[in-house]
PDB file of C-alpha atoms and ligand atoms in Angstrom:
ATOM      1  CA  MET B   1      90.167-101.695  77.558  1.00 81.00           C
ATOM      2  CA  LEU B   2      91.196 -99.225  74.887  1.00 93.00           C
ATOM      3  CA  ASN B   3      94.093 -97.390  76.729  1.00 91.00           C
ATOM      4  CA  ASN B   4      96.275 -95.566  74.353  1.00 89.00           C
ATOM      5  CA  LYS B   5      94.100 -96.254  71.288  1.00 97.00           C
ATOM      6  CA  THR B   6      93.058 -93.191  69.275  1.00 98.00           C
ATOM      7  CA  ALA B   7      89.533 -92.829  67.857  1.00 98.00           C
ATOM      8  CA  ILE B   8      88.157 -90.325  65.300  1.00 98.00           C
ATOM      9  CA  ILE B   9      84.427 -89.951  65.510  1.00 98.00           C
ATOM     10  CA  THR B  10      83.044 -87.727  62.700  1.00 98.00           C
ATOM     11  CA  GLY B  11      80.061 -85.787  63.627  1.00 98.00           C
ATOM     12  CA  SER B  12      80.637 -86.115  67.307  1.00 98.00           C
ATOM     13  CA  THR B  13      79.642 -82.654  68.575  1.00 97.00           C
ATOM     14  CA  SER B  14      76.068 -83.773  68.958  1.00 94.00           C
ATOM     15  CA  GLY B  15      73.695 -86.842  69.151  1.00 96.00           C
ATOM     16  CA  ILE B  16      74.917 -90.351  68.459  1.00 98.00           C
ATOM     17  CA  GLY B  17      78.460 -89.291  67.612  1.00 98.00           C
ATOM     18  CA  TYR B  18      78.871 -87.585  70.954  1.00 98.00           C
ATOM     19  CA  GLY B  19      77.413 -90.713  72.719  1.00 97.00           C
ATOM     20  CA  ILE B  20      79.995 -92.800  70.991  1.00 98.00           C
ATOM     21  CA  ALA B  21      82.768 -90.398  71.990  1.00 98.00           C
ATOM     22  CA  ALA B  22      81.736 -90.525  75.611  1.00 97.00           C
ATOM     23  CA  VAL B  23      81.719 -94.375  75.771  1.00 98.00           C
ATOM     24  CA  LEU B  24      85.138 -94.583  74.022  1.00 98.00           C
ATOM     25  CA  ALA B  25      86.664 -91.782  76.174  1.00 97.00           C
ATOM     26  CA  LYS B  26      85.449 -93.698  79.251  1.00 97.00           C
ATOM     27  CA  ALA B  27      87.128 -96.836  77.924  1.00 96.00           C
ATOM     28  CA  GLY B  28      90.496 -95.028  77.740  1.00 96.00           C
ATOM     29  CA  CYS B  29      90.675 -93.817  74.059  1.00 97.00           C
ATOM     30  CA  ASN B  30      92.195 -90.540  72.912  1.00 97.00           C
ATOM     31  CA  ILE B  31      89.433 -88.877  71.008  1.00 98.00           C
ATOM     32  CA  MET B  32      89.403 -86.667  67.924  1.00 98.00           C
ATOM     33  CA  LEU B  33      86.062 -84.840  67.890  1.00 98.00           C
ATOM     34  CA  ASN B  34      84.644 -83.398  64.561  1.00 98.00           C
ATOM     35  CA  GLY B  35      81.487 -81.549  63.740  1.00 98.00           C
ATOM     36  CA  PHE B  36      80.058 -78.077  63.839  1.00 98.00           C
ATOM     37  CA  ILE B  37      79.996 -76.362  67.272  1.00 98.00           C
ATOM     38  CA  ASP B  38      80.550 -73.033  68.919  1.00 98.00           C
ATOM     39  CA  ASP B  39      83.725 -72.394  70.945  1.00 98.00           C
ATOM     40  CA  ALA B  40      81.920 -72.459  74.377  1.00 98.00           C
ATOM     41  CA  SER B  41      80.063 -75.731  73.704  1.00 98.00           C
ATOM     42  CA  LEU B  42      83.219 -77.298  72.379  1.00 98.00           C
ATOM     43  CA  ALA B  43      85.228 -76.288  75.427  1.00 98.00           C
ATOM     44  CA  LYS B  44      82.522 -77.905  77.614  1.00 97.00           C
ATOM     45  CA  ILE B  45      82.311 -81.226  75.879  1.00 97.00           C
ATOM     46  CA  LYS B  46      86.140 -81.379  75.716  1.00 97.00           C
ATOM     47  CA  ARG B  47      86.201 -80.855  79.537  1.00 96.00           C
ATOM     48  CA  ASP B  48      83.627 -83.570  79.940  1.00 96.00           C
ATOM     49  CA  LEU B  49      85.565 -86.093  77.949  1.00 97.00           C
ATOM     50  CA  GLU B  50      88.985 -85.244  79.430  1.00 96.00           C
ATOM     51  CA  ILE B  51      87.917 -86.277  82.868  1.00 95.00           C
ATOM     52  CA  PHE B  52      89.014 -89.893  82.018  1.00 92.00           C
ATOM     53  CA  GLY B  53      92.639 -88.681  81.636  1.00 92.00           C
ATOM     54  CA  ASN B  54      92.874 -89.177  77.938  1.00 94.00           C
ATOM     55  CA  LYS B  55      93.676 -86.597  75.169  1.00 97.00           C
ATOM     56  CA  VAL B  56      90.799 -84.945  73.301  1.00 98.00           C
ATOM     57  CA  SER B  57      91.448 -83.041  69.997  1.00 98.00           C
ATOM     58  CA  TYR B  58      89.009 -81.416  67.629  1.00 98.00           C
ATOM     59  CA  SER B  59      88.841 -81.057  63.826  1.00 98.00           C
ATOM     60  CA  SER B  60      86.349 -78.689  62.201  1.00 98.00           C
ATOM     61  CA  ALA B  61      86.712 -80.587  58.982  1.00 98.00           C
ATOM     62  CA  ASP B  62      83.672 -80.309  56.689  1.00 98.00           C
ATOM     63  CA  MET B  63      82.728 -83.842  55.647  1.00 98.00           C
ATOM     64  CA  LYS B  64      81.751 -82.468  52.098  1.00 98.00           C
ATOM     65  CA  ASP B  65      85.393 -81.762  51.486  1.00 98.00           C
ATOM     66  CA  PRO B  66      87.865 -84.519  50.713  1.00 98.00           C
ATOM     67  CA  LEU B  67      90.876 -82.399  51.432  1.00 98.00           C
ATOM     68  CA  GLN B  68      89.529 -81.370  54.764  1.00 98.00           C
ATOM     69  CA  ILE B  69      88.916 -84.979  55.586  1.00 98.00           C
ATOM     70  CA  LYS B  70      92.441 -85.963  54.794  1.00 98.00           C
ATOM     71  CA  GLY B  71      93.477 -82.969  57.016  1.00 98.00           C
ATOM     72  CA  MET B  72      91.478 -84.441  59.922  1.00 98.00           C
ATOM     73  CA  ILE B  73      93.279 -87.819  59.619  1.00 98.00           C
ATOM     74  CA  ASP B  74      96.664 -86.102  59.337  1.00 98.00           C
ATOM     75  CA  GLN B  75      95.845 -83.954  62.395  1.00 98.00           C
ATOM     76  CA  ALA B  76      94.867 -87.009  64.393  1.00 98.00           C
ATOM     77  CA  GLU B  77      98.203 -88.664  63.523  1.00 98.00           C
ATOM     78  CA  LYS B  78     100.060 -85.541  64.470  1.00 98.00           C
ATOM     79  CA  GLU B  79      98.239 -84.654  67.682  1.00 98.00           C
ATOM     80  CA  LEU B  80      97.246 -88.162  69.043  1.00 97.00           C
ATOM     81  CA  GLY B  81      99.904 -90.378  67.538  1.00 96.00           C
ATOM     82  CA  SER B  82      97.682 -92.637  65.173  1.00 95.00           C
ATOM     83  CA  VAL B  83      94.249 -93.496  64.107  1.00 98.00           C
ATOM     84  CA  ASP B  84      93.242 -96.881  65.558  1.00 98.00           C
ATOM     85  CA  ILE B  85      89.453 -96.544  65.414  1.00 98.00           C
ATOM     86  CA  LEU B  86      87.538 -94.618  62.797  1.00 98.00           C
ATOM     87  CA  VAL B  87      83.808 -94.089  63.333  1.00 99.00           C
ATOM     88  CA  ASN B  88      82.101 -92.576  60.211  1.00 99.00           C
ATOM     89  CA  ASN B  89      79.095 -91.060  61.889  1.00 98.00           C
ATOM     90  CA  ALA B  90      78.506 -87.566  60.462  1.00 98.00           C
ATOM     91  CA  GLY B  91      75.162 -87.444  58.734  1.00 97.00           C
ATOM     92  CA  ILE B  92      72.451 -85.101  57.535  1.00 96.00           C
ATOM     93  CA  GLN B  93      68.778 -85.683  56.510  1.00 95.00           C
ATOM     94  CA  GLN B  94      66.211 -83.975  54.340  1.00 95.00           C
ATOM     95  CA  VAL B  95      62.774 -85.328  53.500  1.00 95.00           C
ATOM     96  CA  SER B  96      60.996 -84.608  50.363  1.00 97.00           C
ATOM     97  CA  PRO B  97      59.205 -86.423  47.398  1.00 98.00           C
ATOM     98  CA  ILE B  98      61.796 -87.280  44.753  1.00 98.00           C
ATOM     99  CA  GLU B  99      60.390 -84.857  42.012  1.00 98.00           C
ATOM    100  CA  ASP B 100      60.728 -81.958  44.511  1.00 98.00           C
ATOM    101  CA  PHE B 101      64.062 -83.164  46.117  1.00 98.00           C
ATOM    102  CA  PRO B 102      66.626 -80.276  45.705  1.00 98.00           C
ATOM    103  CA  ASP B 103      69.650 -81.243  43.696  1.00 98.00           C
ATOM    104  CA  ASN B 104      71.982 -79.647  46.150  1.00 98.00           C
ATOM    105  CA  ALA B 105      70.429 -81.630  49.087  1.00 98.00           C
ATOM    106  CA  TRP B 106      71.018 -84.875  47.094  1.00 98.00           C
ATOM    107  CA  ASP B 107      74.587 -83.826  46.615  1.00 98.00           C
ATOM    108  CA  ASN B 108      75.127 -82.822  50.239  1.00 98.00           C
ATOM    109  CA  ILE B 109      73.593 -86.002  51.651  1.00 98.00           C
ATOM    110  CA  LEU B 110      75.579 -88.336  49.408  1.00 98.00           C
ATOM    111  CA  ALA B 111      78.850 -86.328  50.218  1.00 98.00           C
ATOM    112  CA  ILE B 112      78.362 -86.314  53.965  1.00 98.00           C
ATOM    113  CA  ASN B 113      76.496 -89.650  54.526  1.00 98.00           C
ATOM    114  CA  LEU B 114      78.514 -91.842  52.179  1.00 99.00           C
ATOM    115  CA  SER B 115      81.463 -90.223  50.331  1.00 99.00           C
ATOM    116  CA  SER B 116      83.111 -88.836  53.482  1.00 99.00           C
ATOM    117  CA  SER B 117      83.413 -92.493  54.821  1.00 99.00           C
ATOM    118  CA  PHE B 118      85.230 -93.456  51.657  1.00 99.00           C
ATOM    119  CA  HIS B 119      87.676 -90.540  51.964  1.00 99.00           C
ATOM    120  CA  ALA B 120      88.309 -91.143  55.704  1.00 99.00           C
ATOM    121  CA  ILE B 121      88.757 -94.852  55.300  1.00 99.00           C
ATOM    122  CA  LYS B 122      91.128 -94.344  52.361  1.00 98.00           C
ATOM    123  CA  HIS B 123      93.445 -92.238  54.438  1.00 98.00           C
ATOM    124  CA  ALA B 124      93.037 -93.872  57.779  1.00 98.00           C
ATOM    125  CA  LEU B 125      93.736 -97.492  56.584  1.00 98.00           C
ATOM    126  CA  PRO B 126      97.488 -97.038  56.000  1.00 98.00           C
ATOM    127  CA  LEU B 127      97.847 -95.810  59.588  1.00 98.00           C
ATOM    128  CA  MET B 128      95.858 -98.796  60.939  1.00 98.00           C
ATOM    129  CA  ARG B 129      98.067-101.167  58.720  1.00 98.00           C
ATOM    130  CA  LYS B 130     101.231 -99.554  60.130  1.00 97.00           C
ATOM    131  CA  GLU B 131     100.103-100.489  63.621  1.00 97.00           C
ATOM    132  CA  HIS B 132      98.664-103.944  62.576  1.00 98.00           C
ATOM    133  CA  TRP B 133      95.245-103.219  64.232  1.00 98.00           C
ATOM    134  CA  GLY B 134      92.247-101.189  63.357  1.00 98.00           C
ATOM    135  CA  ARG B 135      88.596-100.873  63.700  1.00 98.00           C
ATOM    136  CA  ILE B 136      86.312 -99.083  61.176  1.00 99.00           C
ATOM    137  CA  ILE B 137      82.630 -98.580  62.192  1.00 99.00           C
ATOM    138  CA  ASN B 138      80.233 -96.973  59.801  1.00 99.00           C
ATOM    139  CA  ILE B 139      77.002 -95.610  61.332  1.00 98.00           C
ATOM    140  CA  ALA B 140      74.468 -96.565  58.683  1.00 98.00           C
ATOM    141  CA  SER B 141      70.715 -96.878  59.571  1.00 98.00           C
ATOM    142  CA  ALA B 142      67.760 -99.109  59.442  1.00 98.00           C
ATOM    143  CA  HIS B 143      67.409 -97.017  56.255  1.00 98.00           C
ATOM    144  CA  GLY B 144      70.490 -98.855  54.996  1.00 98.00           C
ATOM    145  CA  LEU B 145      68.541-102.086  55.021  1.00 98.00           C
ATOM    146  CA  VAL B 146      64.853-100.902  54.140  1.00 98.00           C
ATOM    147  CA  ALA B 147      63.468 -97.788  52.627  1.00 98.00           C
ATOM    148  CA  SER B 148      60.922 -95.160  53.564  1.00 97.00           C
ATOM    149  CA  ALA B 149      59.101 -92.754  51.116  1.00 98.00           C
ATOM    150  CA  GLN B 150      60.511 -89.214  50.764  1.00 97.00           C
ATOM    151  CA  LYS B 151      64.121 -90.234  51.760  1.00 98.00           C
ATOM    152  CA  SER B 152      65.648 -90.942  48.424  1.00 98.00           C
ATOM    153  CA  ALA B 153      69.074 -89.378  49.109  1.00 98.00           C
ATOM    154  CA  TYR B 154      69.346 -90.688  52.713  1.00 98.00           C
ATOM    155  CA  VAL B 155      68.238 -94.210  51.879  1.00 98.00           C
ATOM    156  CA  ALA B 156      70.549 -94.357  48.779  1.00 99.00           C
ATOM    157  CA  ALA B 157      73.499 -93.033  50.872  1.00 99.00           C
ATOM    158  CA  LYS B 158      72.956 -95.552  53.703  1.00 98.00           C
ATOM    159  CA  HIS B 159      72.520 -98.494  51.503  1.00 99.00           C
ATOM    160  CA  GLY B 160      75.721 -97.507  49.794  1.00 99.00           C
ATOM    161  CA  LEU B 161      77.578 -97.220  53.037  1.00 99.00           C
ATOM    162  CA  ILE B 162      76.630-100.838  53.841  1.00 98.00           C
ATOM    163  CA  GLY B 163      77.980-101.872  50.432  1.00 99.00           C
ATOM    164  CA  LEU B 164      81.247 -99.849  51.136  1.00 99.00           C
ATOM    165  CA  THR B 165      81.370-101.571  54.524  1.00 99.00           C
ATOM    166  CA  LYS B 166      81.441-105.056  52.951  1.00 99.00           C
ATOM    167  CA  VAL B 167      84.118-104.081  50.409  1.00 99.00           C
ATOM    168  CA  VAL B 168      86.411-102.713  53.091  1.00 99.00           C
ATOM    169  CA  ALA B 169      85.806-105.772  55.341  1.00 99.00           C
ATOM    170  CA  LEU B 170      86.850-107.999  52.335  1.00 99.00           C
ATOM    171  CA  GLU B 171      89.998-105.978  51.563  1.00 98.00           C
ATOM    172  CA  THR B 172      91.108-106.280  55.212  1.00 98.00           C
ATOM    173  CA  ALA B 173      89.811-109.780  55.880  1.00 98.00           C
ATOM    174  CA  GLU B 174      93.163-111.328  56.687  1.00 98.00           C
ATOM    175  CA  GLU B 175      94.414-108.489  58.805  1.00 98.00           C
ATOM    176  CA  ASN B 176      93.713-107.548  62.371  1.00 98.00           C
ATOM    177  CA  ILE B 177      91.449-104.819  61.062  1.00 98.00           C
ATOM    178  CA  THR B 178      87.577-105.029  60.924  1.00 98.00           C
ATOM    179  CA  CYS B 179      85.009-102.881  59.158  1.00 99.00           C
ATOM    180  CA  ASN B 180      81.332-103.108  60.226  1.00 99.00           C
ATOM    181  CA  ALA B 181      78.145-100.998  60.039  1.00 99.00           C
ATOM    182  CA  ILE B 182      75.666-100.200  62.843  1.00 99.00           C
ATOM    183  CA  CYS B 183      72.057 -99.708  61.731  1.00 98.00           C
ATOM    184  CA  PRO B 184      70.185 -97.628  64.322  1.00 98.00           C
ATOM    185  CA  GLY B 185      66.366 -97.208  64.196  1.00 98.00           C
ATOM    186  CA  TRP B 186      65.027 -94.056  65.794  1.00 97.00           C
ATOM    187  CA  VAL B 187      67.337 -92.369  68.289  1.00 97.00           C
ATOM    188  CA  LEU B 188      66.134 -88.988  69.814  1.00 93.00           C
ATOM    189  CA  THR B 189      68.735 -86.584  68.540  1.00 94.00           C
ATOM    190  CA  PRO B 190      68.552 -83.109  66.892  1.00 91.00           C
ATOM    191  CA  LEU B 191      68.322 -84.889  63.497  1.00 87.00           C
ATOM    192  CA  VAL B 192      65.176 -86.723  64.595  1.00 92.00           C
ATOM    193  CA  GLN B 193      63.812 -83.975  66.680  1.00 93.00           C
ATOM    194  CA  LYS B 194      63.507 -81.812  63.536  1.00 91.00           C
ATOM    195  CA  GLN B 195      61.637 -84.501  61.758  1.00 89.00           C
ATOM    196  CA  ILE B 196      59.202 -84.610  64.693  1.00 94.00           C
ATOM    197  CA  ASP B 197      58.799 -80.914  64.731  1.00 94.00           C
ATOM    198  CA  ASP B 198      58.148 -80.819  60.973  1.00 93.00           C
ATOM    199  CA  LYS B 199      55.475 -83.553  61.262  1.00 92.00           C
ATOM    200  CA  ALA B 200      53.771 -81.758  64.315  1.00 95.00           C
ATOM    201  CA  ALA B 201      53.656 -78.520  62.229  1.00 95.00           C
ATOM    202  CA  ALA B 202      52.492 -80.048  59.009  1.00 94.00           C
ATOM    203  CA  GLN B 203      49.693 -82.316  60.636  1.00 95.00           C
ATOM    204  CA  LYS B 204      48.796 -79.572  63.308  1.00 96.00           C
ATOM    205  CA  ILE B 205      49.305 -82.017  66.144  1.00 96.00           C
ATOM    206  CA  SER B 206      51.335 -81.786  69.432  1.00 96.00           C
ATOM    207  CA  LYS B 207      54.953 -82.714  69.462  1.00 94.00           C
ATOM    208  CA  ALA B 208      54.178 -85.573  71.822  1.00 95.00           C
ATOM    209  CA  GLU B 209      51.653 -86.892  69.471  1.00 96.00           C
ATOM    210  CA  ALA B 210      54.032 -86.557  66.489  1.00 95.00           C
ATOM    211  CA  GLU B 211      56.759 -88.425  68.549  1.00 95.00           C
ATOM    212  CA  HIS B 212      54.378 -91.242  69.367  1.00 96.00           C
ATOM    213  CA  ASN B 213      53.189 -91.514  65.721  1.00 95.00           C
ATOM    214  CA  LEU B 214      56.807 -91.566  64.505  1.00 94.00           C
ATOM    215  CA  LEU B 215      57.790 -94.558  66.749  1.00 96.00           C
ATOM    216  CA  ALA B 216      54.431 -96.397  66.062  1.00 97.00           C
ATOM    217  CA  GLU B 217      54.955 -96.185  62.339  1.00 95.00           C
ATOM    218  CA  LYS B 218      58.372 -97.981  62.374  1.00 97.00           C
ATOM    219  CA  GLN B 219      59.724 -99.038  65.733  1.00 98.00           C
ATOM    220  CA  PRO B 220      57.841-101.872  67.460  1.00 98.00           C
ATOM    221  CA  SER B 221      59.511-101.242  70.895  1.00 98.00           C
ATOM    222  CA  LEU B 222      57.777 -97.797  70.916  1.00 97.00           C
ATOM    223  CA  GLN B 223      61.015 -96.499  72.503  1.00 96.00           C
ATOM    224  CA  PHE B 224      64.060 -94.541  71.128  1.00 96.00           C
ATOM    225  CA  ALA B 225      67.415 -96.181  71.236  1.00 97.00           C
ATOM    226  CA  LEU B 226      70.032 -94.040  73.073  1.00 95.00           C
ATOM    227  CA  PRO B 227      73.164 -92.576  71.753  1.00 96.00           C
ATOM    228  CA  THR B 228      75.281 -94.478  74.505  1.00 95.00           C
ATOM    229  CA  GLN B 229      73.602 -97.674  73.425  1.00 97.00           C
ATOM    230  CA  ILE B 230      75.164 -97.084  69.950  1.00 98.00           C
ATOM    231  CA  GLY B 231      78.407 -96.295  71.777  1.00 98.00           C
ATOM    232  CA  GLU B 232      78.460 -99.589  73.576  1.00 98.00           C
ATOM    233  CA  MET B 233      78.103-101.456  70.357  1.00 98.00           C
ATOM    234  CA  VAL B 234      81.038 -99.525  68.975  1.00 98.00           C
ATOM    235  CA  LEU B 235      82.984-100.512  72.117  1.00 98.00           C
ATOM    236  CA  PHE B 236      81.983-104.155  71.604  1.00 98.00           C
ATOM    237  CA  LEU B 237      83.129-104.002  68.018  1.00 98.00           C
ATOM    238  CA  CYS B 238      86.553-102.622  69.297  1.00 98.00           C
ATOM    239  CA  SER B 239      87.006-105.629  71.555  1.00 97.00           C
ATOM    240  CA  ASP B 240      88.888-108.940  70.845  1.00 97.00           C
ATOM    241  CA  ALA B 241      85.640-110.696  71.210  1.00 97.00           C
ATOM    242  CA  ALA B 242      84.457-109.047  67.990  1.00 98.00           C
ATOM    243  CA  ALA B 243      87.630-109.676  65.924  1.00 98.00           C
ATOM    244  CA  GLN B 244      85.966-112.023  63.559  1.00 98.00           C
ATOM    245  CA  ILE B 245      82.901-109.786  62.956  1.00 98.00           C
ATOM    246  CA  LYS B 246      83.708-108.469  59.470  1.00 98.00           C
ATOM    247  CA  GLY B 247      81.314-106.789  57.026  1.00 98.00           C
ATOM    248  CA  ALA B 248      78.368-107.066  59.328  1.00 99.00           C
ATOM    249  CA  SER B 249      75.388-104.706  59.553  1.00 98.00           C
ATOM    250  CA  LEU B 250      74.250-104.802  63.134  1.00 98.00           C
ATOM    251  CA  THR B 251      70.780-103.312  63.995  1.00 98.00           C
ATOM    252  CA  ILE B 252      69.859-101.474  67.091  1.00 98.00           C
ATOM    253  CA  ASP B 253      66.336-100.614  65.954  1.00 98.00           C
ATOM    254  CA  GLY B 254      63.641-101.814  68.493  1.00 98.00           C
ATOM    255  CA  GLY B 255      62.497-104.393  65.974  1.00 98.00           C
ATOM    256  CA  TRP B 256      62.110-102.022  62.992  1.00 98.00           C
ATOM    257  CA  THR B 257      63.705-104.295  60.333  1.00 98.00           C
ATOM    258  CA  ALA B 258      62.379-107.491  61.892  1.00 98.00           C
ATOM    259  CA  GLN B 259      59.028-106.733  60.588  1.00 96.00           C
TER     260      GLN B 259
HETATM  261  P1  NAD W 301      72.939 -84.999  64.849  1.00 59.04           P
HETATM  262  O1  NAD W 301      72.274 -84.045  63.821  1.00 59.04           O
HETATM  263  O2  NAD W 301      72.567 -85.004  66.265  1.00 59.04           O
HETATM  264  O3  NAD W 301      74.449 -85.002  64.638  1.00 59.04           O
HETATM  265  C1  NAD W 301      75.050 -84.916  63.441  1.00 59.04           C
HETATM  266  C2  NAD W 301      76.580 -84.492  63.604  1.00 59.04           C
HETATM  267  O4  NAD W 301      77.150 -84.487  62.356  1.00 59.04           O
HETATM  268  C3  NAD W 301      76.786 -83.166  64.315  1.00 59.04           C
HETATM  269  O5  NAD W 301      77.918 -83.261  65.150  1.00 59.04           O
HETATM  270  C4  NAD W 301      77.042 -82.226  63.182  1.00 59.04           C
HETATM  271  O6  NAD W 301      77.882 -81.086  63.535  1.00 59.04           O
HETATM  272  C5  NAD W 301      77.757 -83.128  62.283  1.00 59.04           C
HETATM  273  N1  NAD W 301      77.754 -82.731  60.930  1.00 59.04           N
HETATM  274  C6  NAD W 301      76.777 -82.392  60.109  1.00 59.04           C
HETATM  275  N2  NAD W 301      77.302 -82.042  58.827  1.00 59.04           N
HETATM  276  C7  NAD W 301      78.524 -82.150  58.866  1.00 59.04           C
HETATM  277  C8  NAD W 301      79.546 -81.858  58.060  1.00 59.04           C
HETATM  278  N3  NAD W 301      79.357 -81.409  56.690  1.00 59.04           N
HETATM  279  N4  NAD W 301      80.879 -82.101  58.362  1.00 59.04           N
HETATM  280  C9  NAD W 301      81.167 -82.496  59.633  1.00 59.04           C
HETATM  281  N5  NAD W 301      80.271 -82.780  60.505  1.00 59.04           N
HETATM  282  C10 NAD W 301      78.961 -82.636  60.157  1.00 59.04           C
HETATM  283  O7  NAD W 301      72.508 -86.442  64.064  1.00 59.04           O
HETATM  284  P2  NAD W 301      72.401 -87.948  64.771  1.00 59.04           P
HETATM  285  O8  NAD W 301      70.948 -88.211  64.744  1.00 59.04           O
HETATM  286  O9  NAD W 301      73.281 -88.101  65.905  1.00 59.04           O
HETATM  287  O10 NAD W 301      73.056 -88.719  63.505  1.00 59.04           O
HETATM  288  C11 NAD W 301      74.374 -89.307  63.503  1.00 59.04           C
HETATM  289  C12 NAD W 301      74.400 -90.443  62.584  1.00 59.04           C
HETATM  290  O11 NAD W 301      73.472 -91.398  62.839  1.00 59.04           O
HETATM  291  C13 NAD W 301      73.967 -90.005  61.149  1.00 59.04           C
HETATM  292  O12 NAD W 301      74.830 -90.511  60.149  1.00 59.04           O
HETATM  293  C14 NAD W 301      72.620 -90.466  60.896  1.00 59.04           C
HETATM  294  O13 NAD W 301      72.198 -90.662  59.651  1.00 59.04           O
HETATM  295  C15 NAD W 301      72.719 -91.791  61.801  1.00 59.04           C
HETATM  296  N6  NAD W 301      71.455 -92.247  62.236  1.00 59.04           N
HETATM  297  C16 NAD W 301      70.655 -91.534  63.108  1.00 59.04           C
HETATM  298  C17 NAD W 301      69.421 -92.081  63.506  1.00 59.04           C
HETATM  299  C18 NAD W 301      68.512 -91.251  64.513  1.00 59.04           C
HETATM  300  O14 NAD W 301      67.362 -91.790  64.857  1.00 59.04           O
HETATM  301  N7  NAD W 301      69.008 -90.217  65.196  1.00 59.04           N
HETATM  302  C19 NAD W 301      69.039 -93.314  63.080  1.00 59.04           C
HETATM  303  C20 NAD W 301      69.939 -93.990  62.276  1.00 59.04           C
HETATM  304  C21 NAD W 301      70.960 -93.508  61.831  1.00 59.04           C
END
């Protein structure tokens, strides 16, 4: 379906981003991976994604650095020919009451989870306009729609990302370019595993119990969403069927925000 299209997925060396890259590679996209990873693991995931006969490149750009973000977009144009699909997925988390929240954690979360999307969209949009086609998908969160205590920076960044999504959708409304947000609930990735491990240690309970409590508190389905389920939603948003979905925030959250 997406033969010869090129997709950048930020933060795609792990978790949800890798799940999205796998779905898009299978659909025929050339892929620009990004994120932190050692050489051996990178070689393995490149091999896994190249079996579909597409090109796979990698950028080590740090999403905290606007210059490196521009470098990633330039690299994609040079190595893969264009940027047709941009998935802003890179994200980090830190949990703490606001009065103890470290200043540098606030700055890093805002930079990686919000500002990086601004910089990537700013530089990718002219390439999409040249091709008269583009898809921008921002991986927000249920925490872009509702809040939880102790996540001031994350919730602020994800609410901001949904605002940014709407503005970009309006600025491209008359073009064959769409910008939407996906709002996952709990997905079992390294980012969430750390929160489970921290809860288990703090409350002196088993990891299985901490996992159950985490789901029971927020996600009525009591099941994690899968990275590939987020990837399938990205694929749908890239299809012609989704051409009129603009500025939407689509939940995949097991009922979290229906409550
Ligand atoms: P993860 O920790 O598994 O993956 C994060 C990815 O981002 C990795 O590839 C990592 O290398 C990369 N990354 C981190 N800092 C970076 C930086 N400075 N520059 C470039 N890359 C960087 O996390 P995940 O759970 O897959 O989360 C992916 C996205 O989905 C995040 O934006 C997260 O907020 C969002 N999300 C996750 C969940 C969940 O339950 N896991 C729920 C809702 C939203």
